Amino acid sequence: MTISISRPVSNISENDAKLAKSLESLPSRKAISQIIRDRVIAAGDPFFANDTIAHHISEIEREELKKEIEGKLQGVFDSLIIDTANDHNTKETARRVAKMYVDEVFKGRYHPMPKVTDFPNAKELDEIYTLGPITVRSACSHHFVPIVGQAWIGIVPSDRVIGISKFNRIVDWVMSRPHIQEEAAIMVADTIEDLIKPKGLAFVIKAQHMCMTWRGVKEPETKMVNSIVRGSFRQDPSMKKEFFDLIRAHGFGDS
């Protein structure tokens, strides 16, 4: 006796069709920017232009983010009616600008702060020391055009000190975001204060804004100056005067 077993082909086909349909209905993977944004929001962290979100982004995600930004920038160039497909000068511009934003001019948002090692103030130094001029490079958060200038730092050390080059790295990291200058000065001072808690801290920044020199009023000579004084420099007018005398001797008052 022959026993034939028939395979329920029609049922399998039906199941396959249902599976295919269910897969089609699944939401597509979110854009990497949305994944990161959701993560930042879930953590309750701000993500204004001058905030860092580096601790929410992995290296792999940063590369993926650059790809997404490149695509969006290409859309901007298309809307500006620039023939990037045939113009050899702009063919790779979307990729270059995306990399520039994430890895260079706005790296303070997307890359962690450089490692800063502090040391005991073994000699119990309590005199003022100053550093500057430190080159400042940033961008106006209103128009995304450069802010370029110089900064000076004054320190009266407490229990901990750091190598002097670390101040340059801190300034560069904080300033490498879209900013308005008055907020940027406070953020640099806060970062230094959090790291070494000095007895006295002074920070002065003088910069030129291309949102004023390149567009708008087109005034090439105007510069903006901000000063932050805390601790000993705020409490003792003679120390504040000494700080400003020292930085004037190193070019602060020059045009």
PDB file of N, CA and C in Angstrom, residues 13-113:
ATOM      1  N   SER A  13       2.411  28.968   1.424  1.00  0.00           N
ATOM      2  CA  SER A  13       2.409  30.193   0.617  1.00  0.00           C
ATOM      3  C   SER A  13       1.637  31.301   1.320  1.00  0.00           C
ATOM      4  N   GLU A  14       0.548  30.927   1.931  1.00  0.00           N
ATOM      5  CA  GLU A  14      -0.261  31.892   2.666  1.00  0.00           C
ATOM      6  C   GLU A  14       0.529  32.489   3.817  1.00  0.00           C
ATOM      7  N   ASN A  15       1.233  31.604   4.549  1.00  0.00           N
ATOM      8  CA  ASN A  15       2.036  32.076   5.686  1.00  0.00           C
ATOM      9  C   ASN A  15       3.164  32.993   5.224  1.00  0.00           C
ATOM     10  N   ASP A  16       3.797  32.568   4.105  1.00  0.00           N
ATOM     11  CA  ASP A  16       4.872  33.403   3.569  1.00  0.00           C
ATOM     12  C   ASP A  16       4.356  34.788   3.180  1.00  0.00           C
ATOM     13  N   ALA A  17       3.182  34.794   2.596  1.00  0.00           N
ATOM     14  CA  ALA A  17       2.594  36.072   2.182  1.00  0.00           C
ATOM     15  C   ALA A  17       2.303  36.953   3.390  1.00  0.00           C
ATOM     16  N   LYS A  18       1.785  36.296   4.454  1.00  0.00           N
ATOM     17  CA  LYS A  18       1.491  37.051   5.678  1.00  0.00           C
ATOM     18  C   LYS A  18       2.773  37.615   6.292  1.00  0.00           C
ATOM     19  N   LEU A  19       3.830  36.767   6.286  1.00  0.00           N
ATOM     20  CA  LEU A  19       5.108  37.205   6.845  1.00  0.00           C
ATOM     21  C   LEU A  19       5.670  38.380   6.057  1.00  0.00           C
ATOM     22  N   ALA A  20       5.604  38.259   4.733  1.00  0.00           N
ATOM     23  CA  ALA A  20       6.110  39.340   3.882  1.00  0.00           C
ATOM     24  C   ALA A  20       5.347  40.631   4.135  1.00  0.00           C
ATOM     25  N   LYS A  21       4.033  40.478   4.297  1.00  0.00           N
ATOM     26  CA  LYS A  21       3.203  41.661   4.540  1.00  0.00           C
ATOM     27  C   LYS A  21       3.534  42.303   5.880  1.00  0.00           C
ATOM     28  N   SER A  22       3.758  41.433   6.902  1.00  0.00           N
ATOM     29  CA  SER A  22       4.069  41.964   8.231  1.00  0.00           C
ATOM     30  C   SER A  22       5.428  42.659   8.234  1.00  0.00           C
ATOM     31  N   LEU A  23       6.388  42.104   7.457  1.00  0.00           N
ATOM     32  CA  LEU A  23       7.703  42.733   7.366  1.00  0.00           C
ATOM     33  C   LEU A  23       7.618  44.088   6.678  1.00  0.00           C
ATOM     34  N   GLU A  24       6.750  44.151   5.674  1.00  0.00           N
ATOM     35  CA  GLU A  24       6.567  45.423   4.966  1.00  0.00           C
ATOM     36  C   GLU A  24       5.984  46.481   5.881  1.00  0.00           C
ATOM     37  N   SER A  25       5.156  46.037   6.825  1.00  0.00           N
ATOM     38  CA  SER A  25       4.488  47.000   7.705  1.00  0.00           C
ATOM     39  C   SER A  25       5.367  47.454   8.864  1.00  0.00           C
ATOM     40  N   LEU A  26       6.504  46.744   9.066  1.00  0.00           N
ATOM     41  CA  LEU A  26       7.395  47.149  10.153  1.00  0.00           C
ATOM     42  C   LEU A  26       7.977  48.523   9.856  1.00  0.00           C
ATOM     43  N   PRO A  27       8.121  49.381  10.903  1.00  0.00           N
ATOM     44  CA  PRO A  27       8.706  50.699  10.664  1.00  0.00           C
ATOM     45  C   PRO A  27      10.172  50.567  10.268  1.00  0.00           C
ATOM     46  N   SER A  28      10.611  51.391   9.329  1.00  0.00           N
ATOM     47  CA  SER A  28      12.018  51.355   8.927  1.00  0.00           C
ATOM     48  C   SER A  28      12.873  51.907  10.058  1.00  0.00           C
ATOM     49  N   ARG A  29      14.160  51.561  10.051  1.00  0.00           N
ATOM     50  CA  ARG A  29      15.067  52.003  11.103  1.00  0.00           C
ATOM     51  C   ARG A  29      15.138  53.525  11.107  1.00  0.00           C
ATOM     52  N   LYS A  30      15.133  54.086  12.288  1.00  0.00           N
ATOM     53  CA  LYS A  30      15.199  55.537  12.404  1.00  0.00           C
ATOM     54  C   LYS A  30      16.541  56.050  11.892  1.00  0.00           C
ATOM     55  N   ALA A  31      16.540  57.302  11.487  1.00  0.00           N
ATOM     56  CA  ALA A  31      17.798  57.968  11.144  1.00  0.00           C
ATOM     57  C   ALA A  31      18.672  58.017  12.385  1.00  0.00           C
ATOM     58  N   ILE A  32      19.977  57.965  12.210  1.00  0.00           N
ATOM     59  CA  ILE A  32      20.887  57.941  13.359  1.00  0.00           C
ATOM     60  C   ILE A  32      20.741  59.206  14.202  1.00  0.00           C
ATOM     61  N   SER A  33      20.454  60.335  13.564  1.00  0.00           N
ATOM     62  CA  SER A  33      20.264  61.572  14.337  1.00  0.00           C
ATOM     63  C   SER A  33      19.068  61.450  15.274  1.00  0.00           C
ATOM     64  N   GLN A  34      18.008  60.779  14.819  1.00  0.00           N
ATOM     65  CA  GLN A  34      16.827  60.606  15.661  1.00  0.00           C
ATOM     66  C   GLN A  34      17.109  59.627  16.795  1.00  0.00           C
ATOM     67  N   ILE A  35      17.877  58.587  16.519  1.00  0.00           N
ATOM     68  CA  ILE A  35      18.256  57.634  17.571  1.00  0.00           C
ATOM     69  C   ILE A  35      19.045  58.345  18.666  1.00  0.00           C
ATOM     70  N   ILE A  36      20.006  59.171  18.257  1.00  0.00           N
ATOM     71  CA  ILE A  36      20.818  59.912  19.234  1.00  0.00           C
ATOM     72  C   ILE A  36      19.959  60.928  19.972  1.00  0.00           C
ATOM     73  N   ARG A  37      19.109  61.635  19.243  1.00  0.00           N
ATOM     74  CA  ARG A  37      18.217  62.626  19.864  1.00  0.00           C
ATOM     75  C   ARG A  37      17.332  61.966  20.924  1.00  0.00           C
ATOM     76  N   ASP A  38      16.749  60.822  20.591  1.00  0.00           N
ATOM     77  CA  ASP A  38      15.899  60.108  21.551  1.00  0.00           C
ATOM     78  C   ASP A  38      16.685  59.732  22.805  1.00  0.00           C
ATOM     79  N   ARG A  39      17.928  59.329  22.608  1.00  0.00           N
ATOM     80  CA  ARG A  39      18.790  58.943  23.727  1.00  0.00           C
ATOM     81  C   ARG A  39      19.078  60.146  24.632  1.00  0.00           C
ATOM     82  N   VAL A  40      19.362  61.279  24.018  1.00  0.00           N
ATOM     83  CA  VAL A  40      19.654  62.501  24.779  1.00  0.00           C
ATOM     84  C   VAL A  40      18.423  62.943  25.564  1.00  0.00           C
ATOM     85  N   ILE A  41      17.264  62.907  24.914  1.00  0.00           N
ATOM     86  CA  ILE A  41      16.015  63.304  25.578  1.00  0.00           C
ATOM     87  C   ILE A  41      15.700  62.368  26.734  1.00  0.00           C
ATOM     88  N   ALA A  42      15.887  61.064  26.523  1.00  0.00           N
ATOM     89  CA  ALA A  42      15.617  60.083  27.584  1.00  0.00           C
ATOM     90  C   ALA A  42      16.507  60.324  28.798  1.00  0.00           C
ATOM     91  N   ALA A  43      17.730  60.808  28.558  1.00  0.00           N
ATOM     92  CA  ALA A  43      18.657  61.093  29.661  1.00  0.00           C
ATOM     93  C   ALA A  43      18.361  62.432  30.327  1.00  0.00           C
ATOM     94  N   GLY A  44      17.471  63.219  29.725  1.00  0.00           N
ATOM     95  CA  GLY A  44      17.134  64.522  30.289  1.00  0.00           C
ATOM     96  C   GLY A  44      18.210  65.574  30.073  1.00  0.00           C
ATOM     97  N   ASP A  45      19.076  65.356  29.087  1.00  0.00           N
ATOM     98  CA  ASP A  45      20.166  66.296  28.819  1.00  0.00           C
ATOM     99  C   ASP A  45      19.751  67.316  27.760  1.00  0.00           C
ATOM    100  N   PRO A  46      20.259  68.548  27.888  1.00  0.00           N
ATOM    101  CA  PRO A  46      19.969  69.552  26.854  1.00  0.00           C
ATOM    102  C   PRO A  46      20.793  69.285  25.604  1.00  0.00           C
ATOM    103  N   PHE A  47      20.315  69.771  24.479  1.00  0.00           N
ATOM    104  CA  PHE A  47      21.100  69.639  23.247  1.00  0.00           C
ATOM    105  C   PHE A  47      20.988  70.915  22.415  1.00  0.00           C
ATOM    106  N   PHE A  48      21.180  72.056  23.099  1.00  0.00           N
ATOM    107  CA  PHE A  48      21.267  73.332  22.396  1.00  0.00           C
ATOM    108  C   PHE A  48      22.536  73.325  21.537  1.00  0.00           C
ATOM    109  N   ALA A  49      22.673  74.336  20.705  1.00  0.00           N
ATOM    110  CA  ALA A  49      23.822  74.386  19.793  1.00  0.00           C
ATOM    111  C   ALA A  49      25.151  74.339  20.536  1.00  0.00           C
ATOM    112  N   ASN A  50      25.223  74.978  21.716  1.00  0.00           N
ATOM    113  CA  ASN A  50      26.504  75.032  22.426  1.00  0.00           C
ATOM    114  C   ASN A  50      26.661  73.949  23.494  1.00  0.00           C
ATOM    115  N   ASP A  51      25.785  72.962  23.500  1.00  0.00           N
ATOM    116  CA  ASP A  51      25.920  71.828  24.425  1.00  0.00           C
ATOM    117  C   ASP A  51      26.759  70.725  23.793  1.00  0.00           C
ATOM    118  N   THR A  52      27.431  69.934  24.634  1.00  0.00           N
ATOM    119  CA  THR A  52      28.096  68.738  24.131  1.00  0.00           C
ATOM    120  C   THR A  52      27.167  67.540  24.304  1.00  0.00           C
ATOM    121  N   ILE A  53      27.100  66.706  23.273  1.00  0.00           N
ATOM    122  CA  ILE A  53      26.321  65.465  23.354  1.00  0.00           C
ATOM    123  C   ILE A  53      27.232  64.271  23.078  1.00  0.00           C
ATOM    124  N   ALA A  54      28.544  64.510  23.228  1.00  0.00           N
ATOM    125  CA  ALA A  54      29.534  63.491  22.868  1.00  0.00           C
ATOM    126  C   ALA A  54      29.350  62.194  23.644  1.00  0.00           C
ATOM    127  N   HIS A  55      28.932  62.300  24.916  1.00  0.00           N
ATOM    128  CA  HIS A  55      28.798  61.099  25.748  1.00  0.00           C
ATOM    129  C   HIS A  55      27.601  60.243  25.339  1.00  0.00           C
ATOM    130  N   HIS A  56      26.818  60.715  24.385  1.00  0.00           N
ATOM    131  CA  HIS A  56      25.675  59.937  23.888  1.00  0.00           C
ATOM    132  C   HIS A  56      25.946  59.319  22.511  1.00  0.00           C
ATOM    133  N   ILE A  57      27.156  59.500  21.982  1.00  0.00           N
ATOM    134  CA  ILE A  57      27.453  59.065  20.617  1.00  0.00           C
ATOM    135  C   ILE A  57      28.683  58.161  20.606  1.00  0.00           C
ATOM    136  N   SER A  58      28.565  57.011  19.970  1.00  0.00           N
ATOM    137  CA  SER A  58      29.721  56.130  19.792  1.00  0.00           C
ATOM    138  C   SER A  58      30.488  56.545  18.538  1.00  0.00           C
ATOM    139  N   GLU A  59      31.695  56.030  18.390  1.00  0.00           N
ATOM    140  CA  GLU A  59      32.498  56.350  17.202  1.00  0.00           C
ATOM    141  C   GLU A  59      31.803  55.893  15.923  1.00  0.00           C
ATOM    142  N   ILE A  60      31.216  54.707  15.967  1.00  0.00           N
ATOM    143  CA  ILE A  60      30.514  54.187  14.784  1.00  0.00           C
ATOM    144  C   ILE A  60      29.325  55.081  14.438  1.00  0.00           C
ATOM    145  N   GLU A  61      28.590  55.501  15.459  1.00  0.00           N
ATOM    146  CA  GLU A  61      27.431  56.377  15.226  1.00  0.00           C
ATOM    147  C   GLU A  61      27.870  57.726  14.673  1.00  0.00           C
ATOM    148  N   ARG A  62      29.023  58.193  15.117  1.00  0.00           N
ATOM    149  CA  ARG A  62      29.523  59.472  14.611  1.00  0.00           C
ATOM    150  C   ARG A  62      29.795  59.393  13.109  1.00  0.00           C
ATOM    151  N   GLU A  63      30.346  58.267  12.664  1.00  0.00           N
ATOM    152  CA  GLU A  63      30.583  58.085  11.231  1.00  0.00           C
ATOM    153  C   GLU A  63      29.258  58.028  10.465  1.00  0.00           C
ATOM    154  N   GLU A  64      28.288  57.344  11.050  1.00  0.00           N
ATOM    155  CA  GLU A  64      26.970  57.246  10.407  1.00  0.00           C
ATOM    156  C   GLU A  64      26.288  58.610  10.363  1.00  0.00           C
ATOM    157  N   LEU A  65      26.483  59.394  11.426  1.00  0.00           N
ATOM    158  CA  LEU A  65      25.899  60.731  11.479  1.00  0.00           C
ATOM    159  C   LEU A  65      26.471  61.614  10.372  1.00  0.00           C
ATOM    160  N   LYS A  66      27.765  61.506  10.125  1.00  0.00           N
ATOM    161  CA  LYS A  66      28.375  62.289   9.043  1.00  0.00           C
ATOM    162  C   LYS A  66      27.747  61.946   7.695  1.00  0.00           C
ATOM    163  N   LYS A  67      27.465  60.666   7.491  1.00  0.00           N
ATOM    164  CA  LYS A  67      26.820  60.248   6.242  1.00  0.00           C
ATOM    165  C   LYS A  67      25.431  60.873   6.110  1.00  0.00           C
ATOM    166  N   GLU A  68      24.693  60.877   7.226  1.00  0.00           N
ATOM    167  CA  GLU A  68      23.349  61.471   7.189  1.00  0.00           C
ATOM    168  C   GLU A  68      23.425  62.968   6.903  1.00  0.00           C
ATOM    169  N   ILE A  69      24.344  63.655   7.587  1.00  0.00           N
ATOM    170  CA  ILE A  69      24.503  65.099   7.384  1.00  0.00           C
ATOM    171  C   ILE A  69      24.902  65.392   5.942  1.00  0.00           C
ATOM    172  N   GLU A  70      25.779  64.556   5.395  1.00  0.00           N
ATOM    173  CA  GLU A  70      26.192  64.723   3.994  1.00  0.00           C
ATOM    174  C   GLU A  70      24.984  64.701   3.066  1.00  0.00           C
ATOM    175  N   GLY A  71      24.080  63.755   3.298  1.00  0.00           N
ATOM    176  CA  GLY A  71      22.882  63.669   2.466  1.00  0.00           C
ATOM    177  C   GLY A  71      21.997  64.893   2.598  1.00  0.00           C
ATOM    178  N   LYS A  72      21.842  65.387   3.824  1.00  0.00           N
ATOM    179  CA  LYS A  72      21.006  66.573   4.043  1.00  0.00           C
ATOM    180  C   LYS A  72      21.650  67.817   3.416  1.00  0.00           C
ATOM    181  N   LEU A  73      22.972  67.922   3.537  1.00  0.00           N
ATOM    182  CA  LEU A  73      23.662  69.057   2.922  1.00  0.00           C
ATOM    183  C   LEU A  73      23.550  69.024   1.402  1.00  0.00           C
ATOM    184  N   GLN A  74      23.593  67.827   0.844  1.00  0.00           N
ATOM    185  CA  GLN A  74      23.418  67.709  -0.604  1.00  0.00           C
ATOM    186  C   GLN A  74      22.058  68.257  -1.016  1.00  0.00           C
ATOM    187  N   GLY A  75      21.049  68.013  -0.175  1.00  0.00           N
ATOM    188  CA  GLY A  75      19.722  68.570  -0.434  1.00  0.00           C
ATOM    189  C   GLY A  75      19.726  70.090  -0.403  1.00  0.00           C
ATOM    190  N   VAL A  76      20.502  70.666   0.521  1.00  0.00           N
ATOM    191  CA  VAL A  76      20.625  72.130   0.587  1.00  0.00           C
ATOM    192  C   VAL A  76      21.255  72.661  -0.698  1.00  0.00           C
ATOM    193  N   PHE A  77      22.333  72.018  -1.144  1.00  0.00           N
ATOM    194  CA  PHE A  77      22.993  72.478  -2.371  1.00  0.00           C
ATOM    195  C   PHE A  77      22.078  72.331  -3.586  1.00  0.00           C
ATOM    196  N   ASP A  78      21.298  71.254  -3.592  1.00  0.00           N
ATOM    197  CA  ASP A  78      20.333  71.079  -4.683  1.00  0.00           C
ATOM    198  C   ASP A  78      19.314  72.213  -4.672  1.00  0.00           C
ATOM    199  N   SER A  79      18.846  72.582  -3.473  1.00  0.00           N
ATOM    200  CA  SER A  79      17.869  73.668  -3.360  1.00  0.00           C
ATOM    201  C   SER A  79      18.476  75.019  -3.713  1.00  0.00           C
ATOM    202  N   LEU A  80      19.786  75.148  -3.528  1.00  0.00           N
ATOM    203  CA  LEU A  80      20.481  76.371  -3.934  1.00  0.00           C
ATOM    204  C   LEU A  80      20.788  76.375  -5.438  1.00  0.00           C
ATOM    205  N   ILE A  81      20.368  75.312  -6.103  1.00  0.00           N
ATOM    206  CA  ILE A  81      20.538  75.161  -7.557  1.00  0.00           C
ATOM    207  C   ILE A  81      22.025  75.212  -7.931  1.00  0.00           C
ATOM    208  N   ILE A  82      22.805  74.392  -7.228  1.00  0.00           N
ATOM    209  CA  ILE A  82      24.228  74.229  -7.532  1.00  0.00           C
ATOM    210  C   ILE A  82      24.412  72.856  -8.173  1.00  0.00           C
ATOM    211  N   ASP A  83      24.995  72.826  -9.334  1.00  0.00           N
ATOM    212  CA  ASP A  83      25.163  71.579 -10.095  1.00  0.00           C
ATOM    213  C   ASP A  83      26.377  70.806  -9.567  1.00  0.00           C
ATOM    214  N   THR A  84      26.207  70.198  -8.392  1.00  0.00           N
ATOM    215  CA  THR A  84      27.329  69.483  -7.779  1.00  0.00           C
ATOM    216  C   THR A  84      27.713  68.228  -8.559  1.00  0.00           C
ATOM    217  N   ALA A  85      26.819  67.723  -9.386  1.00  0.00           N
ATOM    218  CA  ALA A  85      27.138  66.525 -10.171  1.00  0.00           C
ATOM    219  C   ALA A  85      28.197  66.813 -11.226  1.00  0.00           C
ATOM    220  N   ASN A  86      28.211  68.039 -11.745  1.00  0.00           N
ATOM    221  CA  ASN A  86      29.135  68.369 -12.834  1.00  0.00           C
ATOM    222  C   ASN A  86      30.158  69.441 -12.472  1.00  0.00           C
ATOM    223  N   ASP A  87      29.905  70.173 -11.398  1.00  0.00           N
ATOM    224  CA  ASP A  87      30.846  71.213 -10.960  1.00  0.00           C
ATOM    225  C   ASP A  87      31.961  70.552 -10.157  1.00  0.00           C
ATOM    226  N   HIS A  88      33.172  70.511 -10.716  1.00  0.00           N
ATOM    227  CA  HIS A  88      34.274  69.813 -10.045  1.00  0.00           C
ATOM    228  C   HIS A  88      34.642  70.452  -8.711  1.00  0.00           C
ATOM    229  N   ASN A  89      34.316  71.743  -8.516  1.00  0.00           N
ATOM    230  CA  ASN A  89      34.645  72.416  -7.259  1.00  0.00           C
ATOM    231  C   ASN A  89      33.733  72.003  -6.107  1.00  0.00           C
ATOM    232  N   THR A  90      32.502  71.622  -6.418  1.00  0.00           N
ATOM    233  CA  THR A  90      31.536  71.315  -5.350  1.00  0.00           C
ATOM    234  C   THR A  90      31.102  69.854  -5.326  1.00  0.00           C
ATOM    235  N   LYS A  91      31.734  69.022  -6.141  1.00  0.00           N
ATOM    236  CA  LYS A  91      31.308  67.618  -6.259  1.00  0.00           C
ATOM    237  C   LYS A  91      31.352  66.896  -4.914  1.00  0.00           C
ATOM    238  N   GLU A  92      32.369  67.144  -4.103  1.00  0.00           N
ATOM    239  CA  GLU A  92      32.528  66.471  -2.807  1.00  0.00           C
ATOM    240  C   GLU A  92      32.268  67.412  -1.632  1.00  0.00           C
ATOM    241  N   THR A  93      31.671  68.563  -1.904  1.00  0.00           N
ATOM    242  CA  THR A  93      31.524  69.567  -0.851  1.00  0.00           C
ATOM    243  C   THR A  93      30.620  69.106   0.282  1.00  0.00           C
ATOM    244  N   ALA A  94      29.544  68.420  -0.021  1.00  0.00           N
ATOM    245  CA  ALA A  94      28.641  67.950   1.044  1.00  0.00           C
ATOM    246  C   ALA A  94      29.383  67.044   2.018  1.00  0.00           C
ATOM    247  N   ARG A  95      30.204  66.146   1.494  1.00  0.00           N
ATOM    248  CA  ARG A  95      30.979  65.244   2.357  1.00  0.00           C
ATOM    249  C   ARG A  95      32.000  66.027   3.171  1.00  0.00           C
ATOM    250  N   ARG A  96      32.681  66.970   2.526  1.00  0.00           N
ATOM    251  CA  ARG A  96      33.710  67.751   3.223  1.00  0.00           C
ATOM    252  C   ARG A  96      33.109  68.592   4.340  1.00  0.00           C
ATOM    253  N   VAL A  97      31.972  69.220   4.061  1.00  0.00           N
ATOM    254  CA  VAL A  97      31.345  70.080   5.070  1.00  0.00           C
ATOM    255  C   VAL A  97      30.818  69.248   6.238  1.00  0.00           C
ATOM    256  N   ALA A  98      30.231  68.097   5.956  1.00  0.00           N
ATOM    257  CA  ALA A  98      29.748  67.219   7.031  1.00  0.00           C
ATOM    258  C   ALA A  98      30.893  66.813   7.950  1.00  0.00           C
ATOM    259  N   LYS A  99      32.009  66.427   7.364  1.00  0.00           N
ATOM    260  CA  LYS A  99      33.191  66.048   8.151  1.00  0.00           C
ATOM    261  C   LYS A  99      33.718  67.238   8.939  1.00  0.00           C
ATOM    262  N   MET A 100      33.747  68.406   8.304  1.00  0.00           N
ATOM    263  CA  MET A 100      34.232  69.613   8.965  1.00  0.00           C
ATOM    264  C   MET A 100      33.388  69.945  10.193  1.00  0.00           C
ATOM    265  N   TYR A 101      32.066  69.879  10.046  1.00  0.00           N
ATOM    266  CA  TYR A 101      31.188  70.183  11.174  1.00  0.00           C
ATOM    267  C   TYR A 101      31.395  69.209  12.333  1.00  0.00           C
ATOM    268  N   VAL A 102      31.384  67.922  12.053  1.00  0.00           N
ATOM    269  CA  VAL A 102      31.399  66.917  13.124  1.00  0.00           C
ATOM    270  C   VAL A 102      32.781  66.752  13.745  1.00  0.00           C
ATOM    271  N   ASP A 103      33.832  66.778  12.925  1.00  0.00           N
ATOM    272  CA  ASP A 103      35.178  66.454  13.412  1.00  0.00           C
ATOM    273  C   ASP A 103      36.063  67.663  13.675  1.00  0.00           C
ATOM    274  N   GLU A 104      35.640  68.842  13.220  1.00  0.00           N
ATOM    275  CA  GLU A 104      36.521  70.001  13.364  1.00  0.00           C
ATOM    276  C   GLU A 104      35.817  71.179  14.037  1.00  0.00           C
ATOM    277  N   VAL A 105      35.072  71.952  13.266  1.00  0.00           N
ATOM    278  CA  VAL A 105      34.585  73.223  13.812  1.00  0.00           C
ATOM    279  C   VAL A 105      33.544  73.049  14.915  1.00  0.00           C
ATOM    280  N   PHE A 106      32.801  71.940  14.919  1.00  0.00           N
ATOM    281  CA  PHE A 106      31.834  71.672  15.985  1.00  0.00           C
ATOM    282  C   PHE A 106      32.196  70.413  16.771  1.00  0.00           C
ATOM    283  N   LYS A 107      33.476  70.090  16.817  1.00  0.00           N
ATOM    284  CA  LYS A 107      33.895  68.850  17.481  1.00  0.00           C
ATOM    285  C   LYS A 107      33.573  68.863  18.973  1.00  0.00           C
ATOM    286  N   GLY A 108      33.441  70.041  19.562  1.00  0.00           N
ATOM    287  CA  GLY A 108      33.089  70.120  20.981  1.00  0.00           C
ATOM    288  C   GLY A 108      31.709  69.580  21.293  1.00  0.00           C
ATOM    289  N   ARG A 109      30.865  69.449  20.268  1.00  0.00           N
ATOM    290  CA  ARG A 109      29.545  68.833  20.452  1.00  0.00           C
ATOM    291  C   ARG A 109      29.616  67.315  20.343  1.00  0.00           C
ATOM    292  N   TYR A 110      30.446  66.825  19.421  1.00  0.00           N
ATOM    293  CA  TYR A 110      30.373  65.417  19.019  1.00  0.00           C
ATOM    294  C   TYR A 110      31.553  64.562  19.476  1.00  0.00           C
ATOM    295  N   HIS A 111      32.625  65.192  19.942  1.00  0.00           N
ATOM    296  CA  HIS A 111      33.799  64.461  20.418  1.00  0.00           C
ATOM    297  C   HIS A 111      33.997  64.739  21.909  1.00  0.00           C
ATOM    298  N   PRO A 112      34.464  63.752  22.663  1.00  0.00           N
ATOM    299  CA  PRO A 112      34.670  63.955  24.105  1.00  0.00           C
ATOM    300  C   PRO A 112      35.742  65.010  24.376  1.00  0.00           C
ATOM    301  N   MET A 113      35.698  65.568  25.571  1.00  0.00           N
ATOM    302  CA  MET A 113      36.724  66.517  25.985  1.00  0.00           C
ATOM    303  C   MET A 113      38.082  65.820  26.014  1.00  0.00           C
TER     304      MET A 113
END
